[in-house]
Amino acid sequence: MIQAEKFDTPFKGRSLLTWVDYTPEEILQILDYAFLVKKQAHAGEVHQRFLGKTIALIFEKRSTRTRSSFETAFGEEGGHPVFMSTDDIQLGGKESVKDTARVLGRMFSAIEFRGFKQEHVQQLAEYSGIPVINGLTDDYHPTQALADIMTLKENFGTLKGLKWAFCGDGRNNVARSLMVISAKLGIDFAIFSPKELFPPKDIQEICAPFAQASGAKIEISDKISVVKGADCLYTDVWVSMGEESLKDERTRLLSPYQVNKDLMKATGKTNTIFMHCLPAVIGQEVTSDIFEGPASKVWDQAENRKHTIKAIMLALI
Ligand code: CP
Ligand code: NVA
């Protein structure tokens, strides 16, 4: 049985709000833990590494994978997860985020937050005094990005020399998080999207020094040639949670950026894989033949959410 000491990282007690705050070495260390806990889970090992611990799971937005990952990964290790939707608690309404943070900090070992504002996950971290993990905000989805990196590595055996391309809404939380983690880890990353949906300057400026340090090439273009050489095409929904009123405009803008046979061919590679954070709208951002076809790794990716989230919790809590 692996001892808890094994996960005594120098960054225990820290929050994960975005990978911007982590060094490449720290990210890779958590990734190693993810491979370890996946192996243990597949071997049927049972551990109790969260025994006596509690985590508050706050969800302002819906979730299947993220909630299931946190809840099962924490619970099966002996911890007690408590799910709180905004129908259950007063967060940001009758009670400020700051006050909620101070109360939860007295009762829990950690907090997961999925919601709208990055500012709120930051406030929770600032005032709770316990590790806070970002389970998706309008700006970032860091736990997703680590699962995606894990899936890349599983498929290619290495991260070195790889290129992946995000196709679609280049300004969304998933695209931004993939840009950060790629820049940190030295993986070439392209965004293929219409100019109207290019990632804003702030995230490009955040990533530029990381990319320079790691050697990652970051490209943003509305030209299909940007996917050339990609080992993975990645997409996400055209309309993220909270943006439902923009559906018609997004469909008009993003239809030429759908992942389909032609786009896979435009990579110029025969072993390009397909990834999607899910949930997917088949027939919009991806065609059914690609989603259901042999290049699709979406179910491995979904499973890896659980292993990476367990690794993150073991490293931080
Ligand atoms: N990919 C992802 O975050 O899925 P859920 O919205 O189901 O949590
Ligand atoms: N960009 C999507 C990701 C869902 C996991 C959203 O925010 O709705």
mmCIF file of C-alpha atoms and ligand atoms in Angstrom:
data_model
loop_
_atom_site.group_PDB
_atom_site.id
_atom_site.type_symbol
_atom_site.label_atom_id
_atom_site.label_comp_id
_atom_site.label_asym_id
_atom_site.label_seq_id
_atom_site.Cartn_x
_atom_site.Cartn_y
_atom_site.Cartn_z
ATOM 1 C CA MET A 1 0.000 0.000 0.000
ATOM 2 C CA ILE A 2 1.330 3.428 -0.966
ATOM 3 C CA GLN A 3 1.895 5.598 2.080
ATOM 4 C CA ALA A 4 0.277 9.009 2.324
ATOM 5 C CA GLU A 5 3.800 10.471 2.734
ATOM 6 C CA LYS A 6 4.408 9.688 -0.902
ATOM 7 C CA PHE A 7 2.096 12.573 -1.781
ATOM 8 C CA ASP A 8 3.767 15.041 0.572
ATOM 9 C CA THR A 9 4.438 17.653 -2.074
ATOM 10 C CA PRO A 10 6.039 20.986 -1.276
ATOM 11 C CA PHE A 11 2.853 22.570 -2.599
ATOM 12 C CA LYS A 12 0.454 20.876 -0.164
ATOM 13 C CA GLY A 13 -2.133 23.342 1.125
ATOM 14 C CA ARG A 14 -2.074 25.393 -2.079
ATOM 15 C CA SER A 15 -5.078 26.023 -4.285
ATOM 16 C CA LEU A 16 -5.432 25.209 -7.976
ATOM 17 C CA LEU A 17 -7.203 28.145 -9.591
ATOM 18 C CA THR A 18 -5.306 27.973 -12.897
ATOM 19 C CA TRP A 19 -2.082 26.258 -13.987
ATOM 20 C CA VAL A 20 -0.561 29.727 -14.386
ATOM 21 C CA ASP A 21 0.458 29.469 -10.711
ATOM 22 C CA TYR A 22 2.300 26.138 -11.108
ATOM 23 C CA THR A 23 5.758 25.356 -12.450
ATOM 24 C CA PRO A 24 6.163 22.748 -15.203
ATOM 25 C CA GLU A 25 7.857 20.449 -12.663
ATOM 26 C CA GLU A 26 4.901 20.701 -10.279
ATOM 27 C CA ILE A 27 2.430 19.958 -13.069
ATOM 28 C CA LEU A 28 4.466 16.951 -14.181
ATOM 29 C CA GLN A 29 4.675 15.692 -10.605
ATOM 30 C CA ILE A 30 0.873 15.733 -10.296
ATOM 31 C CA LEU A 31 0.661 14.037 -13.705
ATOM 32 C CA ASP A 32 2.909 11.248 -12.392
ATOM 33 C CA TYR A 33 0.557 10.827 -9.441
ATOM 34 C CA ALA A 34 -2.340 10.530 -11.882
ATOM 35 C CA PHE A 35 -0.650 7.673 -13.724
ATOM 36 C CA LEU A 36 0.065 6.018 -10.377
ATOM 37 C CA VAL A 37 -3.499 6.278 -9.054
ATOM 38 C CA LYS A 38 -4.887 5.064 -12.400
ATOM 39 C CA LYS A 39 -2.670 1.985 -12.211
ATOM 40 C CA GLN A 40 -3.752 1.373 -8.617
ATOM 41 C CA ALA A 41 -7.428 1.758 -9.529
ATOM 42 C CA HIS A 42 -7.103 -0.678 -12.438
ATOM 43 C CA ALA A 43 -5.307 -3.156 -10.144
ATOM 44 C CA GLY A 44 -8.271 -2.995 -7.777
ATOM 45 C CA GLU A 45 -6.235 -1.489 -4.917
ATOM 46 C CA VAL A 46 -8.223 0.177 -2.168
ATOM 47 C CA HIS A 47 -6.738 3.124 -0.280
ATOM 48 C CA GLN A 48 -8.093 5.362 2.445
ATOM 49 C CA ARG A 49 -5.989 8.436 1.841
ATOM 50 C CA PHE A 50 -8.771 10.938 2.524
ATOM 51 C CA LEU A 51 -10.003 9.246 5.706
ATOM 52 C CA GLY A 52 -11.224 11.868 8.169
ATOM 53 C CA LYS A 53 -11.248 14.577 5.471
ATOM 54 C CA THR A 54 -14.108 16.524 3.942
ATOM 55 C CA ILE A 55 -14.518 18.484 0.721
ATOM 56 C CA ALA A 56 -17.249 20.969 -0.199
ATOM 57 C CA LEU A 57 -18.272 20.616 -3.858
ATOM 58 C CA ILE A 58 -19.904 23.882 -4.926
ATOM 59 C CA PHE A 59 -21.650 23.824 -8.311
ATOM 60 C CA GLU A 60 -23.244 26.941 -9.791
ATOM 61 C CA LYS A 61 -23.198 25.246 -13.217
ATOM 62 C CA ARG A 62 -24.174 21.712 -14.179
ATOM 63 C CA SER A 63 -21.730 18.810 -14.374
ATOM 64 C CA THR A 64 -21.510 15.090 -15.011
ATOM 65 C CA ARG A 65 -17.770 14.327 -15.192
ATOM 66 C CA THR A 66 -16.353 16.870 -12.786
ATOM 67 C CA ARG A 67 -18.832 16.211 -10.018
ATOM 68 C CA SER A 68 -18.609 12.440 -10.466
ATOM 69 C CA SER A 69 -14.813 12.562 -10.444
ATOM 70 C CA PHE A 70 -14.516 14.626 -7.284
ATOM 71 C CA GLU A 71 -17.270 12.800 -5.459
ATOM 72 C CA THR A 72 -16.197 9.236 -6.256
ATOM 73 C CA ALA A 73 -12.441 9.853 -6.041
ATOM 74 C CA PHE A 74 -12.750 11.502 -2.644
ATOM 75 C CA GLY A 75 -15.398 9.157 -1.240
ATOM 76 C CA GLU A 76 -13.761 5.888 -2.240
ATOM 77 C CA GLU A 77 -10.600 7.007 -0.416
ATOM 78 C CA GLY A 78 -12.543 7.369 2.819
ATOM 79 C CA GLY A 79 -13.278 11.107 2.579
ATOM 80 C CA HIS A 80 -16.658 12.786 2.855
ATOM 81 C CA PRO A 81 -17.665 14.953 -0.121
ATOM 82 C CA VAL A 82 -20.597 17.344 0.366
ATOM 83 C CA PHE A 83 -22.361 18.520 -2.811
ATOM 84 C CA MET A 84 -23.811 22.039 -2.719
ATOM 85 C CA SER A 85 -25.626 23.574 -5.662
ATOM 86 C CA THR A 86 -26.689 27.201 -5.616
ATOM 87 C CA ASP A 87 -30.197 25.932 -4.808
ATOM 88 C CA ASP A 88 -28.755 24.672 -1.519
ATOM 89 C CA ILE A 89 -26.492 27.458 -0.333
ATOM 90 C CA GLN A 90 -26.609 31.256 -0.331
ATOM 91 C CA LEU A 91 -23.312 31.796 -2.167
ATOM 92 C CA GLY A 92 -23.076 35.261 -3.661
ATOM 93 C CA GLY A 93 -26.780 35.891 -2.987
ATOM 94 C CA LYS A 94 -27.863 36.296 0.605
ATOM 95 C CA GLU A 95 -24.334 35.517 1.787
ATOM 96 C CA SER A 96 -21.164 36.914 0.232
ATOM 97 C CA VAL A 97 -18.547 34.643 -1.288
ATOM 98 C CA LYS A 98 -16.111 35.939 1.325
ATOM 99 C CA ASP A 99 -18.353 34.952 4.258
ATOM 100 C CA THR A 100 -19.160 31.567 2.699
ATOM 101 C CA ALA A 101 -15.426 30.968 2.332
ATOM 102 C CA ARG A 102 -14.766 31.771 5.980
ATOM 103 C CA VAL A 103 -17.480 29.380 7.161
ATOM 104 C CA LEU A 104 -16.476 26.513 4.878
ATOM 105 C CA GLY A 105 -12.853 27.022 5.892
ATOM 106 C CA ARG A 106 -13.839 26.159 9.488
ATOM 107 C CA MET A 107 -15.617 22.935 8.519
ATOM 108 C CA PHE A 108 -13.915 21.390 5.500
ATOM 109 C CA SER A 109 -10.461 20.214 4.435
ATOM 110 C CA ALA A 110 -10.891 21.619 0.902
ATOM 111 C CA ILE A 111 -13.335 23.217 -1.536
ATOM 112 C CA GLU A 112 -14.088 22.537 -5.194
ATOM 113 C CA PHE A 113 -15.853 25.360 -7.026
ATOM 114 C CA ARG A 114 -17.573 25.279 -10.415
ATOM 115 C CA GLY A 115 -19.179 28.531 -11.404
ATOM 116 C CA PHE A 116 -19.127 31.673 -13.434
ATOM 117 C CA LYS A 117 -16.559 34.101 -12.113
ATOM 118 C CA GLN A 118 -12.857 33.383 -11.693
ATOM 119 C CA GLU A 119 -12.939 36.158 -9.103
ATOM 120 C CA HIS A 120 -15.204 34.003 -6.931
ATOM 121 C CA VAL A 121 -12.897 30.993 -6.924
ATOM 122 C CA GLN A 122 -10.070 33.392 -6.068
ATOM 123 C CA GLN A 123 -12.071 34.838 -3.159
ATOM 124 C CA LEU A 124 -12.861 31.370 -1.860
ATOM 125 C CA ALA A 125 -9.139 30.586 -1.847
ATOM 126 C CA GLU A 126 -8.228 33.888 -0.263
ATOM 127 C CA TYR A 127 -10.692 33.745 2.617
ATOM 128 C CA SER A 128 -11.226 30.046 3.383
ATOM 129 C CA GLY A 129 -7.653 29.241 4.380
ATOM 130 C CA ILE A 130 -7.982 25.770 2.822
ATOM 131 C CA PRO A 131 -7.066 24.451 -0.668
ATOM 132 C CA VAL A 132 -9.594 25.443 -3.334
ATOM 133 C CA ILE A 133 -9.737 23.633 -6.675
ATOM 134 C CA ASN A 134 -11.259 25.268 -9.736
ATOM 135 C CA GLY A 135 -13.742 22.836 -11.285
ATOM 136 C CA LEU A 136 -14.451 25.297 -14.163
ATOM 137 C CA THR A 137 -15.155 28.991 -14.374
ATOM 138 C CA ASP A 138 -15.856 31.226 -17.357
ATOM 139 C CA ASP A 139 -12.075 31.721 -17.655
ATOM 140 C CA TYR A 140 -10.403 28.403 -16.860
ATOM 141 C CA HIS A 141 -10.907 24.639 -16.573
ATOM 142 C CA PRO A 142 -7.573 23.455 -15.152
ATOM 143 C CA THR A 143 -8.573 19.964 -14.001
ATOM 144 C CA GLN A 144 -9.804 19.237 -17.542
ATOM 145 C CA ALA A 145 -6.477 20.331 -19.032
ATOM 146 C CA LEU A 146 -4.519 17.883 -16.871
ATOM 147 C CA ALA A 147 -6.750 14.975 -17.931
ATOM 148 C CA ASP A 148 -6.176 15.986 -21.540
ATOM 149 C CA ILE A 149 -2.417 16.046 -21.080
ATOM 150 C CA MET A 150 -2.634 12.592 -19.487
ATOM 151 C CA THR A 151 -4.619 11.317 -22.471
ATOM 152 C CA LEU A 152 -2.084 12.774 -24.906
ATOM 153 C CA LYS A 153 0.769 11.094 -23.060
ATOM 154 C CA GLU A 154 -1.041 7.759 -22.921
ATOM 155 C CA ASN A 155 -1.509 7.833 -26.651
ATOM 156 C CA PHE A 156 1.914 8.995 -27.772
ATOM 157 C CA GLY A 157 4.076 7.781 -24.876
ATOM 158 C CA THR A 158 5.601 11.239 -24.561
ATOM 159 C CA LEU A 159 4.655 14.893 -24.638
ATOM 160 C CA LYS A 160 7.849 15.902 -26.378
ATOM 161 C CA GLY A 161 7.489 17.124 -29.936
ATOM 162 C CA LEU A 162 3.699 16.933 -29.941
ATOM 163 C CA LYS A 163 1.332 19.467 -31.449
ATOM 164 C CA TRP A 164 -2.366 19.736 -30.824
ATOM 165 C CA ALA A 165 -4.986 22.079 -32.214
ATOM 166 C CA PHE A 166 -8.103 23.400 -30.528
ATOM 167 C CA CYS A 167 -10.825 23.991 -33.142
ATOM 168 C CA GLY A 168 -13.797 26.221 -32.370
ATOM 169 C CA ASP A 169 -14.479 28.858 -29.716
ATOM 170 C CA GLY A 170 -10.878 29.949 -29.124
ATOM 171 C CA ARG A 171 -11.761 32.255 -26.262
ATOM 172 C CA ASN A 172 -13.478 29.726 -24.013
ATOM 173 C CA ASN A 173 -12.322 28.306 -20.689
ATOM 174 C CA VAL A 174 -11.058 25.024 -22.141
ATOM 175 C CA ALA A 175 -9.057 26.681 -24.949
ATOM 176 C CA ARG A 176 -7.491 29.084 -22.446
ATOM 177 C CA SER A 177 -6.515 26.283 -20.073
ATOM 178 C CA LEU A 178 -5.031 24.178 -22.845
ATOM 179 C CA MET A 179 -3.002 27.180 -23.956
ATOM 180 C CA VAL A 180 -1.613 27.687 -20.454
ATOM 181 C CA ILE A 181 -0.714 24.047 -19.841
ATOM 182 C CA SER A 182 0.816 23.667 -23.325
ATOM 183 C CA ALA A 183 2.903 26.806 -22.870
ATOM 184 C CA LYS A 184 4.082 25.530 -19.484
ATOM 185 C CA LEU A 185 4.942 22.024 -20.685
ATOM 186 C CA GLY A 186 6.438 22.851 -24.080
ATOM 187 C CA ILE A 187 3.720 21.326 -26.261
ATOM 188 C CA ASP A 188 2.951 23.096 -29.545
ATOM 189 C CA PHE A 189 -0.595 24.410 -29.451
ATOM 190 C CA ALA A 190 -2.732 25.904 -32.202
ATOM 191 C CA ILE A 191 -6.111 27.564 -32.063
ATOM 192 C CA PHE A 192 -8.170 27.298 -35.249
ATOM 193 C CA SER A 193 -11.060 29.691 -34.841
ATOM 194 C CA PRO A 194 -12.732 32.704 -36.464
ATOM 195 C CA LYS A 195 -11.129 36.061 -35.694
ATOM 196 C CA GLU A 196 -14.195 37.084 -33.672
ATOM 197 C CA LEU A 197 -13.454 34.231 -31.251
ATOM 198 C CA PHE A 198 -9.695 34.498 -30.959
ATOM 199 C CA PRO A 199 -8.481 34.286 -27.368
ATOM 200 C CA PRO A 200 -8.149 37.747 -25.847
ATOM 201 C CA LYS A 201 -4.760 39.437 -25.504
ATOM 202 C CA ASP A 202 -4.640 38.862 -21.723
ATOM 203 C CA ILE A 203 -4.270 35.099 -22.026
ATOM 204 C CA GLN A 204 -1.812 35.401 -24.905
ATOM 205 C CA GLU A 205 0.330 37.717 -22.807
ATOM 206 C CA ILE A 206 0.134 35.381 -19.812
ATOM 207 C CA CYS A 207 1.271 32.436 -21.946
ATOM 208 C CA ALA A 208 4.010 34.146 -23.971
ATOM 209 C CA PRO A 209 6.795 33.999 -21.334
ATOM 210 C CA PHE A 210 5.922 30.388 -20.421
ATOM 211 C CA ALA A 211 6.042 29.384 -24.075
ATOM 212 C CA GLN A 212 9.344 31.137 -24.521
ATOM 213 C CA ALA A 213 10.794 29.286 -21.522
ATOM 214 C CA SER A 214 9.474 25.862 -22.575
ATOM 215 C CA GLY A 215 9.909 26.203 -26.344
ATOM 216 C CA ALA A 216 6.193 25.691 -27.052
ATOM 217 C CA LYS A 217 4.952 27.217 -30.292
ATOM 218 C CA ILE A 218 1.557 28.887 -29.830
ATOM 219 C CA GLU A 219 -0.355 29.722 -33.016
ATOM 220 C CA ILE A 220 -3.755 31.354 -33.444
ATOM 221 C CA SER A 221 -5.338 31.478 -36.876
ATOM 222 C CA ASP A 222 -8.560 31.341 -38.860
ATOM 223 C CA LYS A 223 -6.720 29.476 -41.637
ATOM 224 C CA ILE A 224 -7.083 25.708 -41.863
ATOM 225 C CA SER A 225 -3.335 25.382 -42.472
ATOM 226 C CA VAL A 226 -2.809 25.977 -38.741
ATOM 227 C CA VAL A 227 -3.876 22.359 -37.995
ATOM 228 C CA LYS A 228 -1.116 20.948 -40.212
ATOM 229 C CA GLY A 229 1.085 18.530 -38.313
ATOM 230 C CA ALA A 230 -1.344 18.237 -35.381
ATOM 231 C CA ASP A 231 -1.177 14.956 -33.467
ATOM 232 C CA CYS A 232 -4.529 15.741 -31.890
ATOM 233 C CA LEU A 233 -7.563 17.779 -32.901
ATOM 234 C CA TYR A 234 -9.527 18.983 -29.914
ATOM 235 C CA THR A 235 -12.899 20.663 -29.817
ATOM 236 C CA ASP A 236 -15.528 21.817 -27.334
ATOM 237 C CA VAL A 237 -19.121 23.006 -27.534
ATOM 238 C CA TRP A 238 -19.780 26.147 -29.561
ATOM 239 C CA VAL A 239 -21.921 27.571 -26.766
ATOM 240 C CA SER A 240 -20.547 27.301 -23.251
ATOM 241 C CA MET A 241 -22.680 27.230 -20.118
ATOM 242 C CA GLY A 242 -24.108 30.675 -19.463
ATOM 243 C CA GLU A 243 -23.915 31.776 -23.131
ATOM 244 C CA GLU A 244 -27.062 30.029 -24.395
ATOM 245 C CA SER A 245 -28.456 33.222 -25.964
ATOM 246 C CA LEU A 246 -25.509 33.287 -28.405
ATOM 247 C CA LYS A 247 -26.389 29.977 -30.078
ATOM 248 C CA ASP A 248 -27.377 31.319 -33.520
ATOM 249 C CA GLU A 249 -24.398 33.616 -33.827
ATOM 250 C CA ARG A 250 -21.995 30.880 -32.740
ATOM 251 C CA THR A 251 -23.452 28.389 -35.193
ATOM 252 C CA ARG A 252 -22.959 30.914 -38.007
ATOM 253 C CA LEU A 253 -19.390 31.726 -36.945
ATOM 254 C CA LEU A 254 -18.211 28.240 -36.072
ATOM 255 C CA SER A 255 -19.696 25.957 -38.733
ATOM 256 C CA PRO A 256 -16.514 26.181 -40.874
ATOM 257 C CA TYR A 257 -14.461 25.065 -37.864
ATOM 258 C CA GLN A 258 -16.240 21.752 -37.275
ATOM 259 C CA VAL A 259 -14.013 18.725 -36.693
ATOM 260 C CA ASN A 260 -14.824 16.368 -39.553
ATOM 261 C CA LYS A 261 -13.049 14.052 -42.011
ATOM 262 C CA ASP A 262 -11.671 16.952 -44.035
ATOM 263 C CA LEU A 263 -10.229 18.696 -41.003
ATOM 264 C CA MET A 264 -8.609 15.469 -39.786
ATOM 265 C CA LYS A 265 -7.112 15.101 -43.279
ATOM 266 C CA ALA A 266 -5.792 18.676 -43.162
ATOM 267 C CA THR A 267 -3.404 17.641 -40.350
ATOM 268 C CA GLY A 268 -1.464 15.696 -42.988
ATOM 269 C CA LYS A 269 -1.066 12.856 -40.474
ATOM 270 C CA THR A 270 -2.713 9.452 -40.370
ATOM 271 C CA ASN A 271 -2.443 8.861 -36.612
ATOM 272 C CA THR A 272 -4.049 12.099 -35.405
ATOM 273 C CA ILE A 273 -6.350 11.511 -32.450
ATOM 274 C CA PHE A 274 -9.549 13.350 -31.573
ATOM 275 C CA MET A 275 -10.356 14.766 -28.150
ATOM 276 C CA HIS A 276 -13.358 16.563 -26.660
ATOM 277 C CA CYS A 277 -13.853 17.585 -23.032
ATOM 278 C CA LEU A 278 -17.562 16.591 -23.288
ATOM 279 C CA PRO A 279 -20.487 17.024 -23.201
ATOM 280 C CA ALA A 280 -20.564 17.092 -27.032
ATOM 281 C CA VAL A 281 -23.162 18.319 -29.490
ATOM 282 C CA ILE A 282 -22.728 15.822 -32.326
ATOM 283 C CA GLY A 283 -23.284 17.367 -35.740
ATOM 284 C CA GLN A 284 -22.146 20.782 -34.536
ATOM 285 C CA GLU A 285 -18.531 20.945 -33.332
ATOM 286 C CA VAL A 286 -17.812 17.353 -34.423
ATOM 287 C CA THR A 287 -19.343 14.911 -36.862
ATOM 288 C CA SER A 288 -20.568 11.542 -35.677
ATOM 289 C CA ASP A 289 -18.054 9.555 -37.766
ATOM 290 C CA ILE A 290 -15.118 11.254 -36.014
ATOM 291 C CA PHE A 291 -16.686 11.211 -32.544
ATOM 292 C CA GLU A 292 -17.516 7.498 -32.800
ATOM 293 C CA GLY A 293 -14.520 6.556 -34.939
ATOM 294 C CA PRO A 294 -11.184 4.928 -34.069
ATOM 295 C CA ALA A 295 -9.331 8.242 -33.650
ATOM 296 C CA SER A 296 -11.664 9.323 -30.857
ATOM 297 C CA LYS A 297 -10.209 9.123 -27.335
ATOM 298 C CA VAL A 298 -13.071 10.873 -25.582
ATOM 299 C CA TRP A 299 -13.963 8.044 -23.168
ATOM 300 C CA ASP A 300 -10.347 7.615 -22.021
ATOM 301 C CA GLN A 301 -10.254 11.360 -21.580
ATOM 302 C CA ALA A 302 -13.431 11.278 -19.471
ATOM 303 C CA GLU A 303 -12.039 8.451 -17.318
ATOM 304 C CA ASN A 304 -8.802 10.365 -16.868
ATOM 305 C CA ARG A 305 -10.753 13.222 -15.281
ATOM 306 C CA LYS A 306 -11.190 11.025 -12.225
ATOM 307 C CA HIS A 307 -7.554 9.916 -11.953
ATOM 308 C CA THR A 308 -6.172 13.418 -12.467
ATOM 309 C CA ILE A 309 -8.639 14.943 -9.999
ATOM 310 C CA LYS A 310 -7.698 12.310 -7.426
ATOM 311 C CA ALA A 311 -4.013 13.112 -8.039
ATOM 312 C CA ILE A 312 -4.636 16.848 -7.657
ATOM 313 C CA MET A 313 -6.503 16.286 -4.385
ATOM 314 C CA LEU A 314 -3.750 13.978 -3.056
ATOM 315 C CA ALA A 315 -1.138 16.571 -3.946
ATOM 316 C CA LEU A 316 -2.923 19.583 -2.465
ATOM 317 C CA ILE A 317 -5.069 18.399 0.460
HETATM 318 N N1 CP B 1 -15.751 18.085 -19.152
HETATM 319 C C1 CP B 1 -16.491 18.448 -18.081
HETATM 320 O O1 CP B 1 -16.113 19.323 -17.286
HETATM 321 O O2 CP B 1 -17.638 17.758 -17.957
HETATM 322 P P1 CP B 1 -18.832 18.091 -16.953
HETATM 323 O O3 CP B 1 -19.383 19.430 -17.357
HETATM 324 O O4 CP B 1 -19.791 16.978 -17.118
HETATM 325 O O5 CP B 1 -18.268 18.166 -15.566
HETATM 326 N N1 NVA B 2 -16.672 25.287 -22.491
HETATM 327 C C1 NVA B 2 -17.626 24.410 -21.866
HETATM 328 C C2 NVA B 2 -16.897 23.313 -21.151
HETATM 329 C C3 NVA B 2 -17.781 22.298 -20.492
HETATM 330 C C4 NVA B 2 -17.007 21.226 -19.798
HETATM 331 C C5 NVA B 2 -18.509 25.195 -20.921
HETATM 332 O O1 NVA B 2 -17.997 26.040 -20.192
HETATM 333 O O2 NVA B 2 -19.717 24.974 -20.933
#
